[in-house]
Every structure is written in structure tokens, then in C-alpha cells.
Coordinates of C-alpha atoms in Angstrom, one line a residue:
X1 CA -9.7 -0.7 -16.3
X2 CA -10.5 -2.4 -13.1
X3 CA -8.4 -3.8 -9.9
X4 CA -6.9 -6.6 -10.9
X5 CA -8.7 -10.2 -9.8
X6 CA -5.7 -12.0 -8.6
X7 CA -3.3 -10.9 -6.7
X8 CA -0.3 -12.5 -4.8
X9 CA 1.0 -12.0 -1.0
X10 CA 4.2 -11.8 -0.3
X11 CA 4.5 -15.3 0.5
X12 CA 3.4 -16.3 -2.6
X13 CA 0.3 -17.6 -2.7
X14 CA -2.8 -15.5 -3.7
X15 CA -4.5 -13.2 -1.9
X16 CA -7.9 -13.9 -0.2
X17 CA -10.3 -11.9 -2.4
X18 CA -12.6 -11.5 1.3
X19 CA -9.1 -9.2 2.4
X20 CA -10.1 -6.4 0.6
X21 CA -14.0 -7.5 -1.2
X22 CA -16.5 -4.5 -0.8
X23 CA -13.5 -2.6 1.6
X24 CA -12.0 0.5 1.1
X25 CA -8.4 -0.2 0.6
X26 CA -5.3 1.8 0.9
X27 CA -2.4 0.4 -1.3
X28 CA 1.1 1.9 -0.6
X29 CA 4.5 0.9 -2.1
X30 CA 6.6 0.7 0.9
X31 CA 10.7 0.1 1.4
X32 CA 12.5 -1.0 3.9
X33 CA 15.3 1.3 3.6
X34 CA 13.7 4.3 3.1
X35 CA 13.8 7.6 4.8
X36 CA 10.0 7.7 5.1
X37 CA 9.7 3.9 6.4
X38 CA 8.6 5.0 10.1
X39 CA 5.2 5.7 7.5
X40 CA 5.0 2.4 8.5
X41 CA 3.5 2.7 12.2
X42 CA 1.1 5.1 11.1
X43 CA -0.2 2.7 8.4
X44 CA -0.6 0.4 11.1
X45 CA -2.4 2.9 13.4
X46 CA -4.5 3.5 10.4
X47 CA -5.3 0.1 9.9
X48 CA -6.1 -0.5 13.4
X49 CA -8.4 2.5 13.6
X50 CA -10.5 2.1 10.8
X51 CA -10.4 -1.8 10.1
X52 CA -13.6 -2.5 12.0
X53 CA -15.1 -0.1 9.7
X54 CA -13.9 -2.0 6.4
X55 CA -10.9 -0.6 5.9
X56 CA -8.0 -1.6 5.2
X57 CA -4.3 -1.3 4.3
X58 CA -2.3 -3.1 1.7
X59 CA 1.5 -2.6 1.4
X60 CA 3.1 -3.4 -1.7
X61 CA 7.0 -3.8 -1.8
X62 CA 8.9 -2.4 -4.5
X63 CA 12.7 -1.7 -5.1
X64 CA 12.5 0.8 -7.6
X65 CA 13.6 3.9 -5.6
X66 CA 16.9 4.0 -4.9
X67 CA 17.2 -0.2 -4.5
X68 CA 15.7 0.7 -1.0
X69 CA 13.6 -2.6 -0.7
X70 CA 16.5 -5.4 -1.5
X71 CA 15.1 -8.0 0.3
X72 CA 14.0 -11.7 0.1
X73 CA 10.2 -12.0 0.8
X74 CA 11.3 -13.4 4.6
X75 CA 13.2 -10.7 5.0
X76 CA 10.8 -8.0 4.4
X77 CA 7.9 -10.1 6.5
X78 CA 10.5 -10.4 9.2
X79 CA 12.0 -6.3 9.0
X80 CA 8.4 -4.9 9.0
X81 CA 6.4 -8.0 11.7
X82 CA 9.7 -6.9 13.8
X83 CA 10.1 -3.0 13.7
X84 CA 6.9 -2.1 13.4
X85 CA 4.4 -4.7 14.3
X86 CA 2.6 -4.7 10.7
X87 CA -0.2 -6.8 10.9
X88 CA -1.4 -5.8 6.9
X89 CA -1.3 -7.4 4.0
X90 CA 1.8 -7.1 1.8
X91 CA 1.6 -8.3 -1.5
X92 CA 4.2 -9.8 -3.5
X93 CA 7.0 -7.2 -4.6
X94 CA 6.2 -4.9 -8.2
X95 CA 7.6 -2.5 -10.3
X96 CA 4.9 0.2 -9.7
X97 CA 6.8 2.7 -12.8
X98 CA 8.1 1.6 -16.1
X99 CA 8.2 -1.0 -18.9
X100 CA 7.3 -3.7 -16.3
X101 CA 4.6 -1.7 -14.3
X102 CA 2.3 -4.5 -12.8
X103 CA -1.0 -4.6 -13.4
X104 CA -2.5 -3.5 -9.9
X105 CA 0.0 0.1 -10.7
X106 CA -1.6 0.0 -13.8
X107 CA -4.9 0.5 -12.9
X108 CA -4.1 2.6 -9.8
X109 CA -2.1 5.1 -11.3
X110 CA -4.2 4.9 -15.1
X111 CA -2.8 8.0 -17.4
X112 CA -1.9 10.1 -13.8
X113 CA 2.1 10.8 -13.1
X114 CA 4.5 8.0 -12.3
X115 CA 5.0 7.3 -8.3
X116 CA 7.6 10.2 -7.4
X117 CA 9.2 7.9 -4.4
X118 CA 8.6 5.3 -2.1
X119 CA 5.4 5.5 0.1
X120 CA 2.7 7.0 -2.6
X121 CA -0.6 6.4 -1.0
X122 CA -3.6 4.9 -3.5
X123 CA -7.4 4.5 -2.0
X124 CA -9.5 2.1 -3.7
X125 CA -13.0 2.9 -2.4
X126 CA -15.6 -0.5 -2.4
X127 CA -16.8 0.1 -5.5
X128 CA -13.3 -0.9 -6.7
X129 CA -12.6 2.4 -8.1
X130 CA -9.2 5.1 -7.0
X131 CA -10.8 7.9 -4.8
X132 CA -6.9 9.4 -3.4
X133 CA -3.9 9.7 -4.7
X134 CA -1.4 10.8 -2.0
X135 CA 2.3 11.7 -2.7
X136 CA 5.1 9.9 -0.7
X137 CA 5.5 12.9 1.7
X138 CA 2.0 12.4 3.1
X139 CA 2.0 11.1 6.3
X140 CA -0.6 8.5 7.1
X141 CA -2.2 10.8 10.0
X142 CA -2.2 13.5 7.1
X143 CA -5.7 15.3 7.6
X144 CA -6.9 15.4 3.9
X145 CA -5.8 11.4 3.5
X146 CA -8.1 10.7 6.9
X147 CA -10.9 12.9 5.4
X148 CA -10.6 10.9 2.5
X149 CA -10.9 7.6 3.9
X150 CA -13.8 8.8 6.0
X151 CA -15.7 9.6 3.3
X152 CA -15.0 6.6 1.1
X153 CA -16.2 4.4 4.5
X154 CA -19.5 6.3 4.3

């Protein structure tokens, strides 16, 4: 199985395959209402840090978790632009467990576990292929997930 060739932002229209082309790509299922949303501003550090080095981070709304990401596609933009200044992509919102799992969960999670929560941490190295799989709990300065990324951006 392989990333999947289209995939839609959370304004609807598709993504630019140049956003994550030959990078190494961190998807995360992020909420708004979440006890672990503050992940956000260390997604965005990470992003920052390592972006001139093609990398880069892609959230990926989903209100499977306790109905913690409710919103309209404005108001997530808006909530996460406003509180903490993401400048990532965020891709449409997805069922990333279940019957209705889309298609990019599909490939990232393959035959592994279901997502335990909100904030599980993919990387999709530039080969297009999962090199990490990090649990909701890891924060985005976590040592082993920076290793990680370091050594998928050669």
C-alpha cells in the first residue's frame, strides 16, 4: 500500500502534491478540544525547525475521540491560525479508526493497532514509506521522535 495520491486540505480543495513530494512528513490527528492540544505549538516549533531541511508537518483533524474536534472547517483554521499560530498543512477532517478509516489512516497505520487517542504521531520518510509511529502522549520535542526525524532527513 502506498500514501494515497490525492489528498484534500481542509478547505477543500486538493493538496499541492510539491507540500509534501520527496519530504519527510509528520501526519498527526489533532483536536481542538483536547487535553493534549498545546501539542500544537511544539508541532509548529517542529515544523519551523526542520522545514528548511524538507520536513514537514501535516495535521489531520478528526472527531473520533471523545467528539473533541466538532468544528466547521473555518472554525478549526480559525481556533488553531489563532491560538497557536499553525502555519501547517491541515487536511480535510477523517475517521483515522473504524468502518470508515480513510485511506491516508489506512496506509499509515497498515495491520499496526488502532490510534489510542488524539495526537498519534505517523512519519512518512521521502521514500513515501512509515518510519515512526508515536503514541498520543509523545510530545513533539520527545527525544526519540526528534532522533527519528533526524534520521529520516539524512
Amino acid at each position: 500500500m502506498a500514501l494515497p495520491s490525492s489528498l484534500t486540505t481542509l478547505d477543500g480543495t486538493p493538496l499541492s502534491p510539491e507540500v509534501i513530494a520527496d519530504k519527510v512528513v509528520l501526519f498527526v490527528n489533532v483536536a481542538s478540544k483536547c487535553g493534549l492540544t498545546p501539542q500544537y505549538s511544539g508541532l509548529v516549533a517542529l515544523h519551523k525547525e526542520f522545514g528548511d531541511r524538507g520536513f514537514v508537518v501535516v495535521g489531520v483533524p478528526c472527531n473520533q475521540f471523545g467528539e473533541q474536534e466538532p468544528g466547521s472547517p473555518e472554525e478549526i483554521k480559525t481556533f488553531a491560525e489563532t491560538k497557536y499560530d499553525v502555519d501547517f498543512t491541515l487536511l480535510e477532517k477523517q475517521d483515522v479508526n473504524g468502518a470508515n478509516r480513510s485511506p491516508l489512516y489506512q496506509f499509515l497505520v497498515g495491520d499496526g493497532p488502532d490510534i489510542g487517542w488524539n495526537f498519534g504521531k505517523f512519519l512518512v520518510g521521502r521514500d513515501g514509506s512509515v518510519v515512526g509511529r508515536f503514541e498520543p502522549k509523545t510530545a513533539p520535542d520527545d527525544a526519540e521522535l526528534r532522533a527519528t526525524i533526524e534520521k529520516a532527513l539524512g
